[in-house]
């Protein structure tokens, strides 16, 4: 279910302290102390993804599986600012779109893994968005509200190994 009010996180060691963000629970950094991964699955995080994520120029992985995150309409613009993102795991949240995948996913040109099962994806998968995801290897969108044919562009992706689309229309 969707939460209108913030919840306490399951674990937030060193968050919002004087410690470097590289010491915060769920944050991984490279040798130059640039954030490369946010891994906070099952943390009872609510709200939306801030556009400021785009300031993390080296961010390669987001794992926010099984939280209460809501991304809809104009909030999808965050995807335009994450060109280095390789892994997106946001199953069991409230990612909402009526266009199959958010149109802004076309900017995720380095994405290798998309896991968005158990969200609120609706409509027909757009071949024009799929065709931009040339590095995609792993694609999971089970149990959404998608309809229509599987776009031929999905089968033309050169590195695609795994597709899981069951429990859609």
Short mmCIF file of N, CA and C in Angstrom, two decimals:
data_model
loop_
_atom_site.label_atom_id
_atom_site.label_comp_id
_atom_site.label_asym_id
_atom_site.label_seq_id
_atom_site.Cartn_x
_atom_site.Cartn_y
_atom_site.Cartn_z
N UNK A 1 0.83 -1.18 0.00
CA UNK A 1 0.00 0.00 0.00
C UNK A 1 0.87 1.24 0.00
N UNK A 2 0.31 2.35 -0.44
CA UNK A 2 1.04 3.61 -0.55
C UNK A 2 0.91 4.40 0.75
N UNK A 3 2.01 5.00 1.19
CA UNK A 3 2.03 5.79 2.42
C UNK A 3 2.10 7.28 2.09
N UNK A 4 1.21 8.06 2.65
CA UNK A 4 1.25 9.51 2.46
C UNK A 4 2.22 10.20 3.41
N UNK A 5 2.50 9.58 4.54
CA UNK A 5 3.38 10.19 5.52
C UNK A 5 4.67 9.39 5.64
N UNK A 6 5.78 10.06 5.91
CA UNK A 6 7.07 9.36 6.02
C UNK A 6 7.06 8.34 7.15
N UNK A 7 7.87 7.31 6.98
CA UNK A 7 8.02 6.28 8.00
C UNK A 7 9.46 6.29 8.50
N UNK A 8 9.68 5.68 9.63
CA UNK A 8 11.05 5.49 10.10
C UNK A 8 11.70 4.39 9.27
N UNK A 9 12.93 4.62 8.88
CA UNK A 9 13.65 3.63 8.10
C UNK A 9 13.98 2.43 8.97
N UNK A 10 14.13 1.30 8.33
CA UNK A 10 14.50 0.07 9.02
C UNK A 10 15.88 0.21 9.63
N UNK A 11 16.80 0.83 8.89
CA UNK A 11 18.16 1.05 9.38
C UNK A 11 18.72 2.28 8.67
N UNK A 12 19.29 3.21 9.43
CA UNK A 12 19.81 4.45 8.85
C UNK A 12 21.12 4.84 9.52
N UNK A 13 21.98 3.87 9.75
CA UNK A 13 23.25 4.13 10.43
C UNK A 13 24.03 5.25 9.75
N UNK A 14 24.38 6.25 10.53
CA UNK A 14 25.21 7.40 10.15
C UNK A 14 24.56 8.37 9.17
N UNK A 15 23.31 8.13 8.76
CA UNK A 15 22.63 9.07 7.88
C UNK A 15 22.39 10.38 8.62
N UNK A 16 22.57 11.47 7.90
CA UNK A 16 22.33 12.82 8.43
C UNK A 16 23.19 13.11 9.66
N UNK A 17 24.40 12.58 9.65
CA UNK A 17 25.38 12.89 10.68
C UNK A 17 26.55 13.60 10.01
N UNK A 18 27.58 13.89 10.77
CA UNK A 18 28.78 14.52 10.20
C UNK A 18 29.64 13.53 9.44
N UNK A 19 29.31 12.25 9.48
CA UNK A 19 30.07 11.23 8.76
C UNK A 19 29.94 11.44 7.25
N UNK A 20 30.96 11.05 6.55
CA UNK A 20 30.92 11.08 5.09
C UNK A 20 29.78 10.20 4.60
N UNK A 21 29.13 10.62 3.52
CA UNK A 21 28.05 9.80 2.98
C UNK A 21 28.54 8.42 2.58
N UNK A 22 29.82 8.28 2.36
CA UNK A 22 30.38 6.97 2.01
C UNK A 22 30.35 6.01 3.20
N UNK A 23 30.11 6.53 4.40
CA UNK A 23 29.99 5.70 5.60
C UNK A 23 28.53 5.41 5.95
N UNK A 24 27.61 6.04 5.24
CA UNK A 24 26.20 5.84 5.52
C UNK A 24 25.79 4.42 5.14
N UNK A 25 24.92 3.84 5.94
CA UNK A 25 24.38 2.51 5.64
C UNK A 25 23.74 2.52 4.25
N UNK A 26 24.11 1.54 3.42
CA UNK A 26 23.49 1.37 2.12
C UNK A 26 24.10 2.20 1.00
N UNK A 27 25.15 2.95 1.29
CA UNK A 27 25.80 3.78 0.27
C UNK A 27 27.18 3.20 -0.01
N UNK A 28 27.49 2.99 -1.28
CA UNK A 28 28.81 2.52 -1.70
C UNK A 28 29.46 3.62 -2.52
N UNK A 29 30.76 3.79 -2.30
CA UNK A 29 31.52 4.82 -3.01
C UNK A 29 32.73 4.20 -3.70
N UNK A 30 33.24 4.93 -4.69
CA UNK A 30 34.47 4.48 -5.36
C UNK A 30 35.68 5.03 -4.61
N UNK A 31 36.87 4.79 -5.12
CA UNK A 31 38.11 5.21 -4.46
C UNK A 31 38.22 6.73 -4.32
N UNK A 32 37.47 7.46 -5.15
CA UNK A 32 37.48 8.93 -5.09
C UNK A 32 36.33 9.48 -4.25
N UNK A 33 35.70 8.61 -3.46
CA UNK A 33 34.59 8.98 -2.58
C UNK A 33 33.38 9.53 -3.33
N UNK A 34 33.15 9.03 -4.54
CA UNK A 34 31.94 9.38 -5.29
C UNK A 34 30.94 8.24 -5.12
N UNK A 35 29.70 8.58 -4.87
CA UNK A 35 28.66 7.58 -4.66
C UNK A 35 28.43 6.82 -5.96
N UNK A 36 28.56 5.49 -5.88
CA UNK A 36 28.32 4.64 -7.05
C UNK A 36 27.11 3.73 -6.86
N UNK A 37 26.64 3.55 -5.62
CA UNK A 37 25.50 2.66 -5.39
C UNK A 37 24.70 3.10 -4.17
N UNK A 38 23.39 2.99 -4.31
CA UNK A 38 22.45 3.18 -3.21
C UNK A 38 21.70 1.86 -3.08
N UNK A 39 21.95 1.14 -1.99
CA UNK A 39 21.36 -0.18 -1.79
C UNK A 39 20.61 -0.20 -0.47
N UNK A 40 19.31 0.06 -0.55
CA UNK A 40 18.47 0.14 0.64
C UNK A 40 17.17 -0.65 0.43
N UNK A 41 17.27 -1.95 0.09
CA UNK A 41 16.04 -2.73 -0.06
C UNK A 41 15.38 -2.98 1.29
N UNK A 42 14.07 -3.05 1.29
CA UNK A 42 13.28 -3.38 2.49
C UNK A 42 13.63 -2.49 3.67
N UNK A 43 13.62 -1.19 3.45
CA UNK A 43 13.96 -0.24 4.50
C UNK A 43 12.79 0.64 4.93
N UNK A 44 11.59 0.38 4.41
CA UNK A 44 10.41 1.17 4.74
C UNK A 44 10.58 2.64 4.34
N UNK A 45 11.32 2.87 3.25
CA UNK A 45 11.52 4.22 2.74
C UNK A 45 10.28 4.63 1.97
N UNK A 46 9.80 5.84 2.23
CA UNK A 46 8.63 6.34 1.53
C UNK A 46 8.97 7.66 0.85
N UNK A 47 8.05 8.12 0.03
CA UNK A 47 8.26 9.37 -0.70
C UNK A 47 8.64 9.11 -2.14
N UNK A 48 9.22 10.12 -2.78
CA UNK A 48 9.60 9.99 -4.18
C UNK A 48 11.11 10.10 -4.30
N UNK A 49 11.62 9.85 -5.51
CA UNK A 49 13.05 9.97 -5.75
C UNK A 49 13.37 11.43 -6.03
N UNK A 50 14.29 12.01 -5.29
CA UNK A 50 14.60 13.42 -5.52
C UNK A 50 15.40 13.62 -6.80
N UNK A 51 15.15 14.70 -7.49
CA UNK A 51 15.87 15.03 -8.71
C UNK A 51 17.36 15.20 -8.43
N UNK A 52 17.72 15.47 -7.19
CA UNK A 52 19.12 15.63 -6.80
C UNK A 52 19.93 14.36 -6.97
N UNK A 53 19.28 13.21 -7.14
CA UNK A 53 20.03 11.99 -7.46
C UNK A 53 20.90 12.20 -8.69
N UNK A 54 20.44 13.06 -9.59
CA UNK A 54 21.19 13.37 -10.80
C UNK A 54 22.53 14.03 -10.54
N UNK A 55 22.70 14.57 -9.35
CA UNK A 55 23.98 15.19 -8.98
C UNK A 55 25.03 14.13 -8.66
N UNK A 56 24.61 12.90 -8.47
CA UNK A 56 25.54 11.80 -8.22
C UNK A 56 26.00 11.28 -9.58
N UNK A 57 26.96 11.96 -10.15
CA UNK A 57 27.35 11.73 -11.55
C UNK A 57 27.91 10.34 -11.82
N UNK A 58 28.36 9.63 -10.80
CA UNK A 58 28.93 8.30 -10.98
C UNK A 58 27.99 7.19 -10.51
N UNK A 59 26.76 7.53 -10.17
CA UNK A 59 25.81 6.54 -9.66
C UNK A 59 25.54 5.46 -10.70
N UNK A 60 25.80 4.21 -10.31
CA UNK A 60 25.65 3.07 -11.21
C UNK A 60 24.55 2.10 -10.78
N UNK A 61 24.19 2.12 -9.50
CA UNK A 61 23.21 1.15 -9.02
C UNK A 61 22.26 1.78 -8.01
N UNK A 62 20.99 1.47 -8.20
CA UNK A 62 19.95 1.83 -7.24
C UNK A 62 19.19 0.55 -6.92
N UNK A 63 19.18 0.16 -5.65
CA UNK A 63 18.37 -0.97 -5.20
C UNK A 63 17.48 -0.48 -4.07
N UNK A 64 16.25 -0.21 -4.41
CA UNK A 64 15.25 0.23 -3.44
C UNK A 64 14.05 -0.71 -3.46
N UNK A 65 14.34 -1.98 -3.65
CA UNK A 65 13.30 -3.01 -3.71
C UNK A 65 12.50 -3.05 -2.42
N UNK A 66 11.20 -3.22 -2.55
CA UNK A 66 10.27 -3.39 -1.44
C UNK A 66 10.36 -2.25 -0.43
N UNK A 67 9.98 -1.09 -0.92
CA UNK A 67 9.84 0.10 -0.09
C UNK A 67 8.47 0.70 -0.40
N UNK A 68 8.30 1.97 -0.09
CA UNK A 68 7.04 2.66 -0.35
C UNK A 68 7.28 3.89 -1.22
N UNK A 69 8.15 3.74 -2.21
CA UNK A 69 8.55 4.86 -3.05
C UNK A 69 7.55 5.06 -4.17
N UNK A 70 7.15 6.30 -4.36
CA UNK A 70 6.14 6.66 -5.34
C UNK A 70 6.78 7.56 -6.40
N UNK A 71 6.75 7.10 -7.65
CA UNK A 71 7.26 7.90 -8.77
C UNK A 71 6.19 7.91 -9.85
N UNK A 72 5.71 9.10 -10.18
CA UNK A 72 4.62 9.23 -11.14
C UNK A 72 4.74 10.57 -11.86
N UNK A 73 4.22 10.63 -13.06
CA UNK A 73 4.15 11.85 -13.86
C UNK A 73 5.50 12.56 -13.95
N UNK A 74 5.57 13.82 -13.57
CA UNK A 74 6.78 14.62 -13.69
C UNK A 74 7.94 14.13 -12.85
N UNK A 75 7.67 13.29 -11.85
CA UNK A 75 8.75 12.77 -11.00
C UNK A 75 9.66 11.81 -11.77
N UNK A 76 9.19 11.32 -12.92
CA UNK A 76 10.02 10.43 -13.74
C UNK A 76 11.21 11.17 -14.38
N UNK A 77 11.21 12.50 -14.30
CA UNK A 77 12.32 13.25 -14.91
C UNK A 77 13.66 12.91 -14.26
N UNK A 78 13.65 12.33 -13.07
CA UNK A 78 14.90 11.94 -12.42
C UNK A 78 15.71 11.00 -13.30
N UNK A 79 15.05 10.15 -14.09
CA UNK A 79 15.76 9.17 -14.93
C UNK A 79 16.61 9.85 -15.99
N UNK A 80 16.23 11.06 -16.41
CA UNK A 80 17.00 11.79 -17.42
C UNK A 80 18.39 12.17 -16.93
N UNK A 81 18.58 12.20 -15.63
CA UNK A 81 19.81 12.70 -15.03
C UNK A 81 20.72 11.60 -14.48
N UNK A 82 20.47 10.35 -14.89
CA UNK A 82 21.25 9.22 -14.40
C UNK A 82 21.87 8.43 -15.56
N UNK A 83 22.70 9.08 -16.37
CA UNK A 83 23.21 8.43 -17.58
C UNK A 83 24.14 7.23 -17.32
N UNK A 84 24.75 7.16 -16.14
CA UNK A 84 25.68 6.07 -15.84
C UNK A 84 25.02 4.91 -15.10
N UNK A 85 23.72 5.00 -14.86
CA UNK A 85 23.02 3.95 -14.12
C UNK A 85 23.06 2.64 -14.90
N UNK A 86 23.52 1.58 -14.23
CA UNK A 86 23.60 0.25 -14.84
C UNK A 86 22.57 -0.71 -14.27
N UNK A 87 22.25 -0.54 -12.99
CA UNK A 87 21.35 -1.48 -12.31
C UNK A 87 20.25 -0.69 -11.61
N UNK A 88 19.00 -1.01 -11.95
CA UNK A 88 17.85 -0.39 -11.31
C UNK A 88 16.96 -1.50 -10.77
N UNK A 89 16.91 -1.60 -9.45
CA UNK A 89 16.06 -2.59 -8.78
C UNK A 89 15.07 -1.83 -7.90
N UNK A 90 13.84 -1.77 -8.37
CA UNK A 90 12.80 -1.09 -7.61
C UNK A 90 11.50 -1.89 -7.64
N UNK A 91 11.63 -3.20 -7.49
CA UNK A 91 10.44 -4.04 -7.43
C UNK A 91 9.64 -3.70 -6.18
N UNK A 92 8.34 -3.91 -6.26
CA UNK A 92 7.44 -3.76 -5.11
C UNK A 92 7.51 -2.36 -4.51
N UNK A 93 7.23 -1.38 -5.36
CA UNK A 93 7.10 0.02 -4.95
C UNK A 93 5.86 0.57 -5.64
N UNK A 94 5.85 1.85 -5.92
CA UNK A 94 4.72 2.49 -6.59
C UNK A 94 5.22 3.32 -7.77
N UNK A 95 5.88 2.63 -8.70
CA UNK A 95 6.32 3.26 -9.94
C UNK A 95 5.11 3.23 -10.87
N UNK A 96 4.61 4.39 -11.21
CA UNK A 96 3.35 4.50 -11.96
C UNK A 96 3.60 5.12 -13.32
N UNK A 97 3.11 4.49 -14.36
CA UNK A 97 3.13 5.06 -15.70
C UNK A 97 2.04 4.43 -16.53
N UNK A 98 1.55 5.16 -17.50
CA UNK A 98 0.55 4.63 -18.42
C UNK A 98 1.16 4.35 -19.79
N UNK A 99 2.49 4.47 -19.88
CA UNK A 99 3.18 4.31 -21.17
C UNK A 99 4.08 3.07 -21.18
N UNK A 100 3.74 2.06 -20.42
CA UNK A 100 4.56 0.85 -20.35
C UNK A 100 5.75 1.06 -19.42
N UNK A 101 6.79 1.66 -19.95
CA UNK A 101 7.91 2.14 -19.15
C UNK A 101 7.89 3.66 -19.21
N UNK A 102 8.41 4.33 -18.20
CA UNK A 102 8.49 5.79 -18.31
C UNK A 102 9.28 6.18 -19.56
N UNK A 103 8.79 7.14 -20.31
CA UNK A 103 9.48 7.59 -21.51
C UNK A 103 10.90 8.06 -21.21
N UNK A 104 11.11 8.54 -20.00
CA UNK A 104 12.43 9.04 -19.58
C UNK A 104 13.47 7.92 -19.48
N UNK A 105 13.03 6.67 -19.47
CA UNK A 105 13.98 5.55 -19.45
C UNK A 105 14.85 5.54 -20.71
N UNK A 106 14.43 6.20 -21.75
CA UNK A 106 15.23 6.28 -22.98
C UNK A 106 16.59 6.93 -22.71
N UNK A 107 16.72 7.68 -21.61
CA UNK A 107 17.98 8.31 -21.25
C UNK A 107 18.92 7.36 -20.51
N UNK A 108 18.43 6.20 -20.11
CA UNK A 108 19.25 5.22 -19.37
C UNK A 108 20.03 4.35 -20.34
N UNK A 109 20.87 4.95 -21.12
CA UNK A 109 21.54 4.24 -22.22
C UNK A 109 22.61 3.26 -21.76
N UNK A 110 23.00 3.29 -20.49
CA UNK A 110 23.98 2.34 -19.96
C UNK A 110 23.34 1.27 -19.08
N UNK A 111 22.02 1.27 -19.01
CA UNK A 111 21.33 0.34 -18.11
C UNK A 111 21.51 -1.11 -18.57
N UNK A 112 21.84 -1.99 -17.61
CA UNK A 112 22.03 -3.41 -17.88
C UNK A 112 20.94 -4.26 -17.22
N UNK A 113 20.44 -3.80 -16.07
CA UNK A 113 19.43 -4.55 -15.32
C UNK A 113 18.29 -3.62 -14.94
N UNK A 114 17.07 -4.03 -15.28
CA UNK A 114 15.86 -3.33 -14.84
C UNK A 114 14.98 -4.37 -14.16
N UNK A 115 14.66 -4.12 -12.89
CA UNK A 115 13.75 -4.98 -12.14
C UNK A 115 12.64 -4.09 -11.58
N UNK A 116 11.48 -4.15 -12.21
CA UNK A 116 10.35 -3.31 -11.81
C UNK A 116 9.08 -4.13 -11.62
N UNK A 117 9.21 -5.38 -11.24
CA UNK A 117 8.03 -6.20 -10.97
C UNK A 117 7.25 -5.63 -9.80
N UNK A 118 5.96 -5.90 -9.79
CA UNK A 118 5.07 -5.50 -8.68
C UNK A 118 5.06 -3.99 -8.47
N UNK A 119 4.84 -3.27 -9.56
CA UNK A 119 4.64 -1.83 -9.51
C UNK A 119 3.32 -1.53 -10.20
N UNK A 120 3.17 -0.34 -10.72
CA UNK A 120 1.93 0.06 -11.39
C UNK A 120 2.21 0.52 -12.81
N UNK A 121 3.00 -0.29 -13.54
CA UNK A 121 3.27 0.00 -14.94
C UNK A 121 2.04 -0.41 -15.73
N UNK A 122 1.54 0.50 -16.56
CA UNK A 122 0.33 0.26 -17.33
C UNK A 122 0.57 0.61 -18.78
N UNK A 123 -0.28 0.13 -19.66
CA UNK A 123 -0.20 0.49 -21.06
C UNK A 123 0.64 -0.49 -21.85
N UNK A 124 1.10 -0.03 -23.00
CA UNK A 124 1.85 -0.85 -23.94
C UNK A 124 3.32 -0.47 -23.87
N UNK A 125 4.20 -1.47 -23.82
CA UNK A 125 5.65 -1.20 -23.84
C UNK A 125 6.01 -0.52 -25.15
N UNK A 126 6.72 0.58 -25.05
CA UNK A 126 7.11 1.35 -26.22
C UNK A 126 8.39 0.81 -26.85
N UNK A 127 8.31 0.44 -28.10
CA UNK A 127 9.50 0.00 -28.81
C UNK A 127 10.54 1.08 -28.92
N UNK A 128 10.10 2.34 -28.99
CA UNK A 128 11.07 3.44 -29.12
C UNK A 128 11.89 3.62 -27.84
N UNK A 129 11.28 3.37 -26.68
CA UNK A 129 12.04 3.43 -25.41
C UNK A 129 12.95 2.21 -25.32
N UNK A 130 12.40 1.03 -25.56
CA UNK A 130 13.17 -0.22 -25.48
C UNK A 130 14.39 -0.16 -26.39
N UNK A 131 14.25 0.37 -27.58
CA UNK A 131 15.36 0.38 -28.54
C UNK A 131 16.55 1.22 -28.07
N UNK A 132 16.34 2.13 -27.14
CA UNK A 132 17.43 2.96 -26.60
C UNK A 132 18.25 2.22 -25.55
N UNK A 133 17.75 1.10 -25.04
CA UNK A 133 18.38 0.36 -23.95
C UNK A 133 19.30 -0.73 -24.50
N UNK A 134 20.26 -0.34 -25.31
CA UNK A 134 21.10 -1.27 -26.06
C UNK A 134 22.01 -2.14 -25.19
N UNK A 135 22.24 -1.78 -23.94
CA UNK A 135 23.09 -2.58 -23.06
C UNK A 135 22.29 -3.46 -22.11
N UNK A 136 20.96 -3.43 -22.23
CA UNK A 136 20.08 -4.18 -21.33
C UNK A 136 20.35 -5.68 -21.44
N UNK A 137 20.56 -6.31 -20.28
CA UNK A 137 20.80 -7.75 -20.20
C UNK A 137 19.69 -8.48 -19.44
N UNK A 138 19.13 -7.83 -18.43
CA UNK A 138 18.19 -8.46 -17.49
C UNK A 138 16.98 -7.54 -17.35
N UNK A 139 15.79 -8.05 -17.67
CA UNK A 139 14.59 -7.22 -17.71
C UNK A 139 13.44 -7.96 -17.03
N UNK A 140 13.01 -7.46 -15.87
CA UNK A 140 11.92 -8.07 -15.11
C UNK A 140 10.82 -7.03 -14.87
N UNK A 141 9.62 -7.34 -15.36
CA UNK A 141 8.48 -6.46 -15.15
C UNK A 141 7.22 -7.28 -14.84
N UNK A 142 7.39 -8.34 -14.07
CA UNK A 142 6.29 -9.23 -13.70
C UNK A 142 5.23 -8.50 -12.88
N UNK A 143 3.99 -8.95 -13.00
CA UNK A 143 2.88 -8.50 -12.16
C UNK A 143 2.71 -6.99 -12.15
N UNK A 144 2.56 -6.45 -13.34
CA UNK A 144 2.17 -5.06 -13.50
C UNK A 144 0.84 -5.05 -14.24
N UNK A 145 0.54 -4.00 -14.94
CA UNK A 145 -0.73 -3.88 -15.65
C UNK A 145 -0.48 -3.57 -17.12
N UNK A 146 0.57 -4.17 -17.67
CA UNK A 146 0.93 -3.95 -19.06
C UNK A 146 0.01 -4.71 -19.98
N UNK A 147 -0.17 -4.18 -21.18
CA UNK A 147 -1.04 -4.84 -22.15
C UNK A 147 -0.43 -4.72 -23.54
N UNK A 148 -1.00 -5.43 -24.48
CA UNK A 148 -0.54 -5.34 -25.86
C UNK A 148 0.61 -6.28 -26.15
N UNK A 149 1.13 -6.18 -27.36
CA UNK A 149 2.20 -7.08 -27.79
C UNK A 149 3.55 -6.72 -27.17
N UNK A 150 4.43 -7.70 -27.15
CA UNK A 150 5.82 -7.44 -26.75
C UNK A 150 6.50 -6.80 -27.95
N UNK A 151 7.13 -5.64 -27.78
CA UNK A 151 7.72 -4.97 -28.94
C UNK A 151 8.88 -5.76 -29.53
N UNK A 152 8.95 -5.78 -30.83
CA UNK A 152 10.03 -6.51 -31.52
C UNK A 152 11.40 -5.95 -31.16
N UNK A 153 11.47 -4.69 -30.78
CA UNK A 153 12.74 -4.06 -30.38
C UNK A 153 13.36 -4.77 -29.18
N UNK A 154 12.54 -5.39 -28.34
CA UNK A 154 13.07 -6.13 -27.20
C UNK A 154 13.91 -7.31 -27.68
N UNK A 155 13.44 -8.02 -28.67
CA UNK A 155 14.17 -9.16 -29.21
C UNK A 155 15.42 -8.77 -29.98
N UNK A 156 15.53 -7.51 -30.35
CA UNK A 156 16.68 -7.04 -31.12
C UNK A 156 17.81 -6.50 -30.24
N UNK A 157 17.61 -6.45 -28.92
CA UNK A 157 18.66 -5.95 -28.03
C UNK A 157 19.82 -6.94 -28.02
N UNK A 158 21.04 -6.49 -28.32
CA UNK A 158 22.15 -7.41 -28.54
C UNK A 158 22.63 -8.17 -27.31
N UNK A 159 22.46 -7.61 -26.11
CA UNK A 159 23.00 -8.24 -24.90
C UNK A 159 21.93 -8.87 -24.01
N UNK A 160 20.67 -8.80 -24.43
CA UNK A 160 19.58 -9.28 -23.60
C UNK A 160 19.66 -10.79 -23.38
N UNK A 161 19.67 -11.19 -22.10
CA UNK A 161 19.78 -12.59 -21.71
C UNK A 161 18.51 -13.08 -21.02
N UNK A 162 17.90 -12.22 -20.19
CA UNK A 162 16.80 -12.66 -19.32
C UNK A 162 15.64 -11.68 -19.42
N UNK A 163 14.45 -12.21 -19.68
CA UNK A 163 13.22 -11.42 -19.72
C UNK A 163 12.17 -12.15 -18.91
N UNK A 164 11.53 -11.42 -18.00
CA UNK A 164 10.48 -12.00 -17.17
C UNK A 164 9.31 -11.03 -17.16
N UNK A 165 8.24 -11.40 -17.89
CA UNK A 165 7.13 -10.48 -18.09
C UNK A 165 5.79 -11.08 -17.63
N UNK A 166 5.79 -12.24 -17.03
CA UNK A 166 4.53 -12.93 -16.72
C UNK A 166 3.62 -12.06 -15.84
N UNK A 167 2.35 -12.44 -15.82
CA UNK A 167 1.32 -11.79 -15.02
C UNK A 167 1.10 -10.34 -15.43
N UNK A 168 1.04 -10.12 -16.73
CA UNK A 168 0.61 -8.89 -17.35
C UNK A 168 -0.44 -9.29 -18.40
N UNK A 169 -0.95 -8.34 -19.15
CA UNK A 169 -1.91 -8.68 -20.20
C UNK A 169 -1.27 -8.56 -21.56
#
